[in-house]
Amino acid sequence: MARTFLCTCEDATVEDVRRAFDQGYRDLESVKRYTGIGTGPCQGKTCLAIAARELLRLGATPAEVAPFTVRPPLHPTAFGALASLDPEALPLDDGVPRRPPPVERPRPSGSLPERAQVVIVGGGIMGLGLAYNLCKRGVTDVVLLERGFLTGGASGRNGGGVRAQWTTPTMIRLAQRSLAIGDSFAAEMGINTWFRRGGYLFLAPSRKQVERIEKNAVIHAANGLRTQVLTPAEAQAVVPELDGTRFLAAAWNPDDAVVFPWPYVWGYASRAEALGARVRTFTRVTGFEQAGRRLTAVLTDQGRIAAEVVVNAAGAWSRDVAALAGVKLPNEPERHEILVSEPLKPWLGPMVSNLGNGLYFSQSLRGEIVGGMADPKEPKGLHQGSTLRFLSRFARAITETIPRTAGVKVMRQWAGCYDVTPDNNPILGAAGYDNFLQLNGWVGHGFMMAPAVTELMAGWMAGDPPDEIFERFTLSRFERGETAGEDFIIG
Ligand SMILES: Cc1cc2nc3c(=O)[nH]c(=O)nc-3n(C[C@H](O)[C@H](O)[C@H](O)COP(=O)(O)OP(=O)(O)OC[C@H]3O[C@@H](n4cnc5c(N)ncnc54)[C@H](O)[C@@H]3O)c2cc1C
């Protein structure tokens, strides 16, 4: 069959764009993610206009073909060159003026019913996972409201790491369940998720970090994990390219995994819809109606829905959504930057993370290095711009860890927001109103926890006895002073 290539970087064809449109991916940001156009070295310089023309021909509106956000660097740039910059001389602000929101927005994916048993706010992995699991449990009168496109929030911007190496039995148990779900997720959802159990290797560069991983290894063994503490030479047997002088020991669990985040999100969305849920994109929640101790309706820019139960799964925007109901959450958004390199031949098995500086990176099944690193100077706030400072900090850290990466080129960078709580644990269950359930505050590990947590939450909402997480991680724990901080947050 003849094929017309529209993006030669990613081998995407006009037929791929048509297929995306047929599947309901109408706006350019979604089509970019579905087909891969614009994610190669030219970042859309050749394909964007052709894709936009084809989408308009198919019936997309001008608002739907608004160009996707161009990401730095403008040209693929080697880590070695970026590492030679002084990050402390570079600003935390991206310097790009904030654009006002466009007047015309893409069309919502469907109309709203007058009422629904469950209305979920937020179409990230948490909201969509919950919608799917509710349907599986027979609760199918579910409407999910997403103000933008699916994968627009942190669930489409993360590193895809799924690890059981946590510090508490609860988090280990949840992660183990998510890993087990990951093994069969692609088959269950009918979509390739590129789930790969390559393990996680945590490098400990100081005595303090070594003590930390040794303590964790005991907890891990007691909870059924195969974590081992390795010498640098043993760690080099796992990743031969590591500079063994840069760390004292490493924690290694071969059963941890990495996934490609987007198909997880789409998989949950399409299966939830197939089972009866209504997923409405480009539909923003603007307020709530209440009577006594209950929310009675959700107000949106597309109309009103009466609701029996409302779930706040709006990620880094959860605090703002709760505020619309007059409920105060302590969550704070925090930008985290991330990047992807040019594709390389397969060479890196595990996700590697340095506990000293928060560097993490893995190799995707497309061959790219995908990685990020937290910036201790990052101010709290909802912004997702990209900085040269991050590129230079990351480049320094990765070339110190693996000197041979100096010649590898960065292809693209982006950013998303963590939804940070005071104790780094989530907020779950009713808050402010008896039927206003929280499913947020997942900091930097919501993606990996979502399969397990949304299964438990759907079970609880469908009548199962509550798992202890719904009693422990309530909003009221902050008032009671019953917080136990989680400190194994990476990135
Ligand atoms: C750079 C980076 C790397 C990360 N790496 C990992 C990792 O390796 N492993 C891991 O497990 N986690 C990782 N995380 C964290 C993880 O991505 C998040 O914890 C998780 O995706 C949160 O999912 P969510 O559904 O709660 O939020 P989101 O995915 O952000 O979804 C919330 C949605 O709510 C929508 N919304 C907001 N306001 C409204 C409104 N008023 N009306 C309607 N919709 C609204 C938003 O548009 C958004 O789509 C990372 C995060 C970042 C930023």
mmCIF file with all atom_site columns, C-alpha atoms in Angstrom, residues 149-285:
data_model
loop_
_atom_site.group_PDB
_atom_site.id
_atom_site.type_symbol
_atom_site.label_atom_id
_atom_site.label_alt_id
_atom_site.label_comp_id
_atom_site.label_asym_id
_atom_site.label_entity_id
_atom_site.label_seq_id
_atom_site.pdbx_PDB_ins_code
_atom_site.Cartn_x
_atom_site.Cartn_y
_atom_site.Cartn_z
_atom_site.occupancy
_atom_site.B_iso_or_equiv
_atom_site.pdbx_formal_charge
_atom_site.auth_seq_id
_atom_site.auth_comp_id
_atom_site.auth_asym_id
_atom_site.auth_atom_id
_atom_site.pdbx_PDB_model_num
ATOM 1   C CA . PHE A 1 149 ? -6.433  17.293 25.985 1.00 0.00 ? 149 PHE A CA 1
ATOM 2   C CA . LEU A 1 150 ? -5.598  13.942 27.562 1.00 0.00 ? 150 LEU A CA 1
ATOM 3   C CA . THR A 1 151 ? -1.881  13.781 28.548 1.00 0.00 ? 151 THR A CA 1
ATOM 4   C CA . GLY A 1 152 ? -1.771  17.581 28.961 1.00 0.00 ? 152 GLY A CA 1
ATOM 5   C CA . GLY A 1 153 ? -1.100  17.342 32.716 1.00 0.00 ? 153 GLY A CA 1
ATOM 6   C CA . ALA A 1 154 ? 1.718   15.631 34.614 1.00 0.00 ? 154 ALA A CA 1
ATOM 7   C CA . SER A 1 155 ? 0.505   12.228 33.415 1.00 0.00 ? 155 SER A CA 1
ATOM 8   C CA . GLY A 1 156 ? 1.684   13.096 29.916 1.00 0.00 ? 156 GLY A CA 1
ATOM 9   C CA . ARG A 1 157 ? 4.912   14.767 31.021 1.00 0.00 ? 157 ARG A CA 1
ATOM 10  C CA . ASN A 1 158 ? 6.574   12.323 33.394 1.00 0.00 ? 158 ASN A CA 1
ATOM 11  C CA . GLY A 1 159 ? 9.486   9.906  33.367 1.00 0.00 ? 159 GLY A CA 1
ATOM 12  C CA . GLY A 1 160 ? 7.353   6.733  33.388 1.00 0.00 ? 160 GLY A CA 1
ATOM 13  C CA . GLY A 1 161 ? 9.237   5.168  36.293 1.00 0.00 ? 161 GLY A CA 1
ATOM 14  C CA . VAL A 1 162 ? 7.450   2.443  38.275 1.00 0.00 ? 162 VAL A CA 1
ATOM 15  C CA . ARG A 1 163 ? 9.425   1.228  41.276 1.00 0.00 ? 163 ARG A CA 1
ATOM 16  C CA . ALA A 1 164 ? 8.725   -0.766 44.395 1.00 0.00 ? 164 ALA A CA 1
ATOM 17  C CA . GLN A 1 165 ? 11.803  0.635  46.177 1.00 0.00 ? 165 GLN A CA 1
ATOM 18  C CA . TRP A 1 166 ? 9.977   2.800  48.722 1.00 0.00 ? 166 TRP A CA 1
ATOM 19  C CA . THR A 1 167 ? 10.499  3.341  52.428 1.00 0.00 ? 167 THR A CA 1
ATOM 20  C CA . THR A 1 168 ? 7.164   2.270  53.903 1.00 0.00 ? 168 THR A CA 1
ATOM 21  C CA . PRO A 1 169 ? 5.269   -1.038 53.625 1.00 0.00 ? 169 PRO A CA 1
ATOM 22  C CA . THR A 1 170 ? 2.233   0.876  52.325 1.00 0.00 ? 170 THR A CA 1
ATOM 23  C CA . MET A 1 171 ? 4.012   2.468  49.362 1.00 0.00 ? 171 MET A CA 1
ATOM 24  C CA . ILE A 1 172 ? 5.861   -0.773 48.610 1.00 0.00 ? 172 ILE A CA 1
ATOM 25  C CA . ARG A 1 173 ? 2.553   -2.682 48.587 1.00 0.00 ? 173 ARG A CA 1
ATOM 26  C CA . LEU A 1 174 ? 0.884   -0.161 46.264 1.00 0.00 ? 174 LEU A CA 1
ATOM 27  C CA . ALA A 1 175 ? 3.865   -0.097 43.885 1.00 0.00 ? 175 ALA A CA 1
ATOM 28  C CA . GLN A 1 176 ? 4.046   -3.894 43.818 1.00 0.00 ? 176 GLN A CA 1
ATOM 29  C CA . ARG A 1 177 ? 0.381   -4.026 42.809 1.00 0.00 ? 177 ARG A CA 1
ATOM 30  C CA . SER A 1 178 ? 0.960   -1.390 40.102 1.00 0.00 ? 178 SER A CA 1
ATOM 31  C CA . LEU A 1 179 ? 3.913   -3.387 38.781 1.00 0.00 ? 179 LEU A CA 1
ATOM 32  C CA . ALA A 1 180 ? 1.789   -6.535 38.679 1.00 0.00 ? 180 ALA A CA 1
ATOM 33  C CA . ILE A 1 181 ? -0.959  -4.629 36.819 1.00 0.00 ? 181 ILE A CA 1
ATOM 34  C CA . GLY A 1 182 ? 1.732   -3.329 34.443 1.00 0.00 ? 182 GLY A CA 1
ATOM 35  C CA . ASP A 1 183 ? 2.625   -6.879 33.436 1.00 0.00 ? 183 ASP A CA 1
ATOM 36  C CA . SER A 1 184 ? -0.801  -7.399 31.843 1.00 0.00 ? 184 SER A CA 1
ATOM 37  C CA . PHE A 1 185 ? -1.909  -3.787 31.287 1.00 0.00 ? 185 PHE A CA 1
ATOM 38  C CA . ALA A 1 186 ? -1.159  -3.698 27.545 1.00 0.00 ? 186 ALA A CA 1
ATOM 39  C CA . ALA A 1 187 ? -3.233  -6.815 26.919 1.00 0.00 ? 187 ALA A CA 1
ATOM 40  C CA . GLU A 1 188 ? -6.077  -5.575 29.149 1.00 0.00 ? 188 GLU A CA 1
ATOM 41  C CA . MET A 1 189 ? -6.161  -2.159 27.434 1.00 0.00 ? 189 MET A CA 1
ATOM 42  C CA . GLY A 1 190 ? -5.382  -3.297 23.911 1.00 0.00 ? 190 GLY A CA 1
ATOM 43  C CA . ILE A 1 191 ? -2.566  -0.768 23.564 1.00 0.00 ? 191 ILE A CA 1
ATOM 44  C CA . ASN A 1 192 ? 1.222   -1.092 23.638 1.00 0.00 ? 192 ASN A CA 1
ATOM 45  C CA . THR A 1 193 ? 2.475   0.563  26.825 1.00 0.00 ? 193 THR A CA 1
ATOM 46  C CA . TRP A 1 194 ? 6.155   -0.343 26.357 1.00 0.00 ? 194 TRP A CA 1
ATOM 47  C CA . PHE A 1 195 ? 6.238   -1.604 29.943 1.00 0.00 ? 195 PHE A CA 1
ATOM 48  C CA . ARG A 1 196 ? 9.750   -2.880 30.610 1.00 0.00 ? 196 ARG A CA 1
ATOM 49  C CA . ARG A 1 197 ? 11.129  -4.376 33.812 1.00 0.00 ? 197 ARG A CA 1
ATOM 50  C CA . GLY A 1 198 ? 14.720  -3.163 33.501 1.00 0.00 ? 198 GLY A CA 1
ATOM 51  C CA . GLY A 1 199 ? 15.109  -2.518 37.237 1.00 0.00 ? 199 GLY A CA 1
ATOM 52  C CA . TYR A 1 200 ? 16.021  0.625  39.206 1.00 0.00 ? 200 TYR A CA 1
ATOM 53  C CA . LEU A 1 201 ? 19.575  1.372  40.280 1.00 0.00 ? 201 LEU A CA 1
ATOM 54  C CA . PHE A 1 202 ? 19.920  4.044  42.995 1.00 0.00 ? 202 PHE A CA 1
ATOM 55  C CA . LEU A 1 203 ? 23.446  5.408  43.368 1.00 0.00 ? 203 LEU A CA 1
ATOM 56  C CA . ALA A 1 204 ? 24.534  6.461  46.863 1.00 0.00 ? 204 ALA A CA 1
ATOM 57  C CA . PRO A 1 205 ? 27.374  9.020  46.652 1.00 0.00 ? 205 PRO A CA 1
ATOM 58  C CA . SER A 1 206 ? 27.816  9.677  50.421 1.00 0.00 ? 206 SER A CA 1
ATOM 59  C CA . ARG A 1 207 ? 27.941  7.663  53.663 1.00 0.00 ? 207 ARG A CA 1
ATOM 60  C CA . LYS A 1 208 ? 24.562  9.142  54.614 1.00 0.00 ? 208 LYS A CA 1
ATOM 61  C CA . GLN A 1 209 ? 22.998  7.864  51.394 1.00 0.00 ? 209 GLN A CA 1
ATOM 62  C CA . VAL A 1 210 ? 24.616  4.450  51.856 1.00 0.00 ? 210 VAL A CA 1
ATOM 63  C CA . GLU A 1 211 ? 23.048  4.185  55.318 1.00 0.00 ? 211 GLU A CA 1
ATOM 64  C CA . ARG A 1 212 ? 19.738  5.165  53.767 1.00 0.00 ? 212 ARG A CA 1
ATOM 65  C CA . ILE A 1 213 ? 19.784  2.412  51.126 1.00 0.00 ? 213 ILE A CA 1
ATOM 66  C CA . GLU A 1 214 ? 21.019  -0.162 53.639 1.00 0.00 ? 214 GLU A CA 1
ATOM 67  C CA . LYS A 1 215 ? 18.109  0.668  55.951 1.00 0.00 ? 215 LYS A CA 1
ATOM 68  C CA . ASN A 1 216 ? 15.687  0.543  53.016 1.00 0.00 ? 216 ASN A CA 1
ATOM 69  C CA . ALA A 1 217 ? 17.034  -2.830 51.864 1.00 0.00 ? 217 ALA A CA 1
ATOM 70  C CA . VAL A 1 218 ? 16.005  -4.339 55.214 1.00 0.00 ? 218 VAL A CA 1
ATOM 71  C CA . ILE A 1 219 ? 12.462  -2.949 54.821 1.00 0.00 ? 219 ILE A CA 1
ATOM 72  C CA . HIS A 1 220 ? 12.407  -4.168 51.217 1.00 0.00 ? 220 HIS A CA 1
ATOM 73  C CA . ALA A 1 221 ? 13.459  -7.705 52.169 1.00 0.00 ? 221 ALA A CA 1
ATOM 74  C CA . ALA A 1 222 ? 10.759  -7.818 54.849 1.00 0.00 ? 222 ALA A CA 1
ATOM 75  C CA . ASN A 1 223 ? 8.218   -6.808 52.172 1.00 0.00 ? 223 ASN A CA 1
ATOM 76  C CA . GLY A 1 224 ? 9.212   -9.327 49.544 1.00 0.00 ? 224 GLY A CA 1
ATOM 77  C CA . LEU A 1 225 ? 11.470  -7.210 47.292 1.00 0.00 ? 225 LEU A CA 1
ATOM 78  C CA . ARG A 1 226 ? 14.720  -8.493 45.796 1.00 0.00 ? 226 ARG A CA 1
ATOM 79  C CA . THR A 1 227 ? 16.658  -5.265 46.521 1.00 0.00 ? 227 THR A CA 1
ATOM 80  C CA . GLN A 1 228 ? 20.411  -5.725 46.932 1.00 0.00 ? 228 GLN A CA 1
ATOM 81  C CA . VAL A 1 229 ? 23.031  -3.203 48.039 1.00 0.00 ? 229 VAL A CA 1
ATOM 82  C CA . LEU A 1 230 ? 25.845  -3.363 45.458 1.00 0.00 ? 230 LEU A CA 1
ATOM 83  C CA . THR A 1 231 ? 29.444  -2.204 45.466 1.00 0.00 ? 231 THR A CA 1
ATOM 84  C CA . PRO A 1 232 ? 30.429  0.176  42.632 1.00 0.00 ? 232 PRO A CA 1
ATOM 85  C CA . ALA A 1 233 ? 32.017  -2.747 40.769 1.00 0.00 ? 233 ALA A CA 1
ATOM 86  C CA . GLU A 1 234 ? 28.822  -4.787 41.105 1.00 0.00 ? 234 GLU A CA 1
ATOM 87  C CA . ALA A 1 235 ? 26.776  -1.802 39.923 1.00 0.00 ? 235 ALA A CA 1
ATOM 88  C CA . GLN A 1 236 ? 29.053  -1.570 36.882 1.00 0.00 ? 236 GLN A CA 1
ATOM 89  C CA . ALA A 1 237 ? 28.090  -5.146 36.053 1.00 0.00 ? 237 ALA A CA 1
ATOM 90  C CA . VAL A 1 238 ? 24.533  -3.782 35.671 1.00 0.00 ? 238 VAL A CA 1
ATOM 91  C CA . VAL A 1 239 ? 25.556  -0.556 33.873 1.00 0.00 ? 239 VAL A CA 1
ATOM 92  C CA . PRO A 1 240 ? 29.171  -0.872 32.648 1.00 0.00 ? 240 PRO A CA 1
ATOM 93  C CA . GLU A 1 241 ? 29.363  2.786  31.537 1.00 0.00 ? 241 GLU A CA 1
ATOM 94  C CA . LEU A 1 242 ? 28.984  4.152  35.119 1.00 0.00 ? 242 LEU A CA 1
ATOM 95  C CA . ASP A 1 243 ? 31.939  6.061  36.593 1.00 0.00 ? 243 ASP A CA 1
ATOM 96  C CA . GLY A 1 244 ? 32.527  3.888  39.662 1.00 0.00 ? 244 GLY A CA 1
ATOM 97  C CA . THR A 1 245 ? 34.446  6.630  41.498 1.00 0.00 ? 245 THR A CA 1
ATOM 98  C CA . ARG A 1 246 ? 31.341  8.810  41.747 1.00 0.00 ? 246 ARG A CA 1
ATOM 99  C CA . PHE A 1 247 ? 29.383  6.671  44.256 1.00 0.00 ? 247 PHE A CA 1
ATOM 100 C CA . LEU A 1 248 ? 30.033  4.408  47.234 1.00 0.00 ? 248 LEU A CA 1
ATOM 101 C CA . ALA A 1 249 ? 27.236  1.851  46.817 1.00 0.00 ? 249 ALA A CA 1
ATOM 102 C CA . ALA A 1 250 ? 24.004  1.295  44.907 1.00 0.00 ? 250 ALA A CA 1
ATOM 103 C CA . ALA A 1 251 ? 20.553  -0.150 45.617 1.00 0.00 ? 251 ALA A CA 1
ATOM 104 C CA . TRP A 1 252 ? 19.410  -2.504 42.896 1.00 0.00 ? 252 TRP A CA 1
ATOM 105 C CA . ASN A 1 253 ? 15.986  -4.031 42.365 1.00 0.00 ? 253 ASN A CA 1
ATOM 106 C CA . PRO A 1 254 ? 15.766  -5.867 39.039 1.00 0.00 ? 254 PRO A CA 1
ATOM 107 C CA . ASP A 1 255 ? 11.936  -6.016 39.180 1.00 0.00 ? 255 ASP A CA 1
ATOM 108 C CA . ASP A 1 256 ? 11.263  -2.265 38.906 1.00 0.00 ? 256 ASP A CA 1
ATOM 109 C CA . ALA A 1 257 ? 10.072  -0.922 35.572 1.00 0.00 ? 257 ALA A CA 1
ATOM 110 C CA . VAL A 1 258 ? 9.659   1.929  33.114 1.00 0.00 ? 258 VAL A CA 1
ATOM 111 C CA . VAL A 1 259 ? 6.643   2.606  30.872 1.00 0.00 ? 259 VAL A CA 1
ATOM 112 C CA . PHE A 1 260 ? 5.729   5.010  28.098 1.00 0.00 ? 260 PHE A CA 1
ATOM 113 C CA . PRO A 1 261 ? 3.151   7.218  29.880 1.00 0.00 ? 261 PRO A CA 1
ATOM 114 C CA . TRP A 1 262 ? 0.868   8.295  27.026 1.00 0.00 ? 262 TRP A CA 1
ATOM 115 C CA . PRO A 1 263 ? -0.601  4.875  26.121 1.00 0.00 ? 263 PRO A CA 1
ATOM 116 C CA . TYR A 1 264 ? -1.366  4.274  29.798 1.00 0.00 ? 264 TYR A CA 1
ATOM 117 C CA . VAL A 1 265 ? -3.525  7.403  29.800 1.00 0.00 ? 265 VAL A CA 1
ATOM 118 C CA . TRP A 1 266 ? -5.179  6.622  26.466 1.00 0.00 ? 266 TRP A CA 1
ATOM 119 C CA . GLY A 1 267 ? -5.675  2.973  27.408 1.00 0.00 ? 267 GLY A CA 1
ATOM 120 C CA . TYR A 1 268 ? -7.586  3.849  30.548 1.00 0.00 ? 268 TYR A CA 1
ATOM 121 C CA . ALA A 1 269 ? -9.620  6.482  28.668 1.00 0.00 ? 269 ALA A CA 1
ATOM 122 C CA . SER A 1 270 ? -10.684 4.278  25.795 1.00 0.00 ? 270 SER A CA 1
ATOM 123 C CA . ARG A 1 271 ? -11.505 1.259  27.979 1.00 0.00 ? 271 ARG A CA 1
ATOM 124 C CA . ALA A 1 272 ? -13.431 3.405  30.465 1.00 0.00 ? 272 ALA A CA 1
ATOM 125 C CA . GLU A 1 273 ? -15.490 4.818  27.583 1.00 0.00 ? 273 GLU A CA 1
ATOM 126 C CA . ALA A 1 274 ? -16.033 1.359  26.114 1.00 0.00 ? 274 ALA A CA 1
ATOM 127 C CA . LEU A 1 275 ? -17.467 0.290  29.485 1.00 0.00 ? 275 LEU A CA 1
ATOM 128 C CA . GLY A 1 276 ? -19.845 3.276  29.691 1.00 0.00 ? 276 GLY A CA 1
ATOM 129 C CA . ALA A 1 277 ? -17.973 6.227  31.203 1.00 0.00 ? 277 ALA A CA 1
ATOM 130 C CA . ARG A 1 278 ? -18.156 9.578  29.411 1.00 0.00 ? 278 ARG A CA 1
ATOM 131 C CA . VAL A 1 279 ? -14.779 11.295 29.063 1.00 0.00 ? 279 VAL A CA 1
ATOM 132 C CA . ARG A 1 280 ? -15.186 14.948 28.085 1.00 0.00 ? 280 ARG A CA 1
ATOM 133 C CA . THR A 1 281 ? -12.042 16.809 27.051 1.00 0.00 ? 281 THR A CA 1
ATOM 134 C CA . PHE A 1 282 ? -11.823 20.600 26.618 1.00 0.00 ? 282 PHE A CA 1
ATOM 135 C CA . THR A 1 283 ? -14.414 20.966 29.372 1.00 0.00 ? 283 THR A CA 1
ATOM 136 C CA . ARG A 1 284 ? -13.263 23.057 32.315 1.00 0.00 ? 284 ARG A CA 1
ATOM 137 C CA . VAL A 1 285 ? -14.781 22.867 35.784 1.00 0.00 ? 285 VAL A CA 1
#
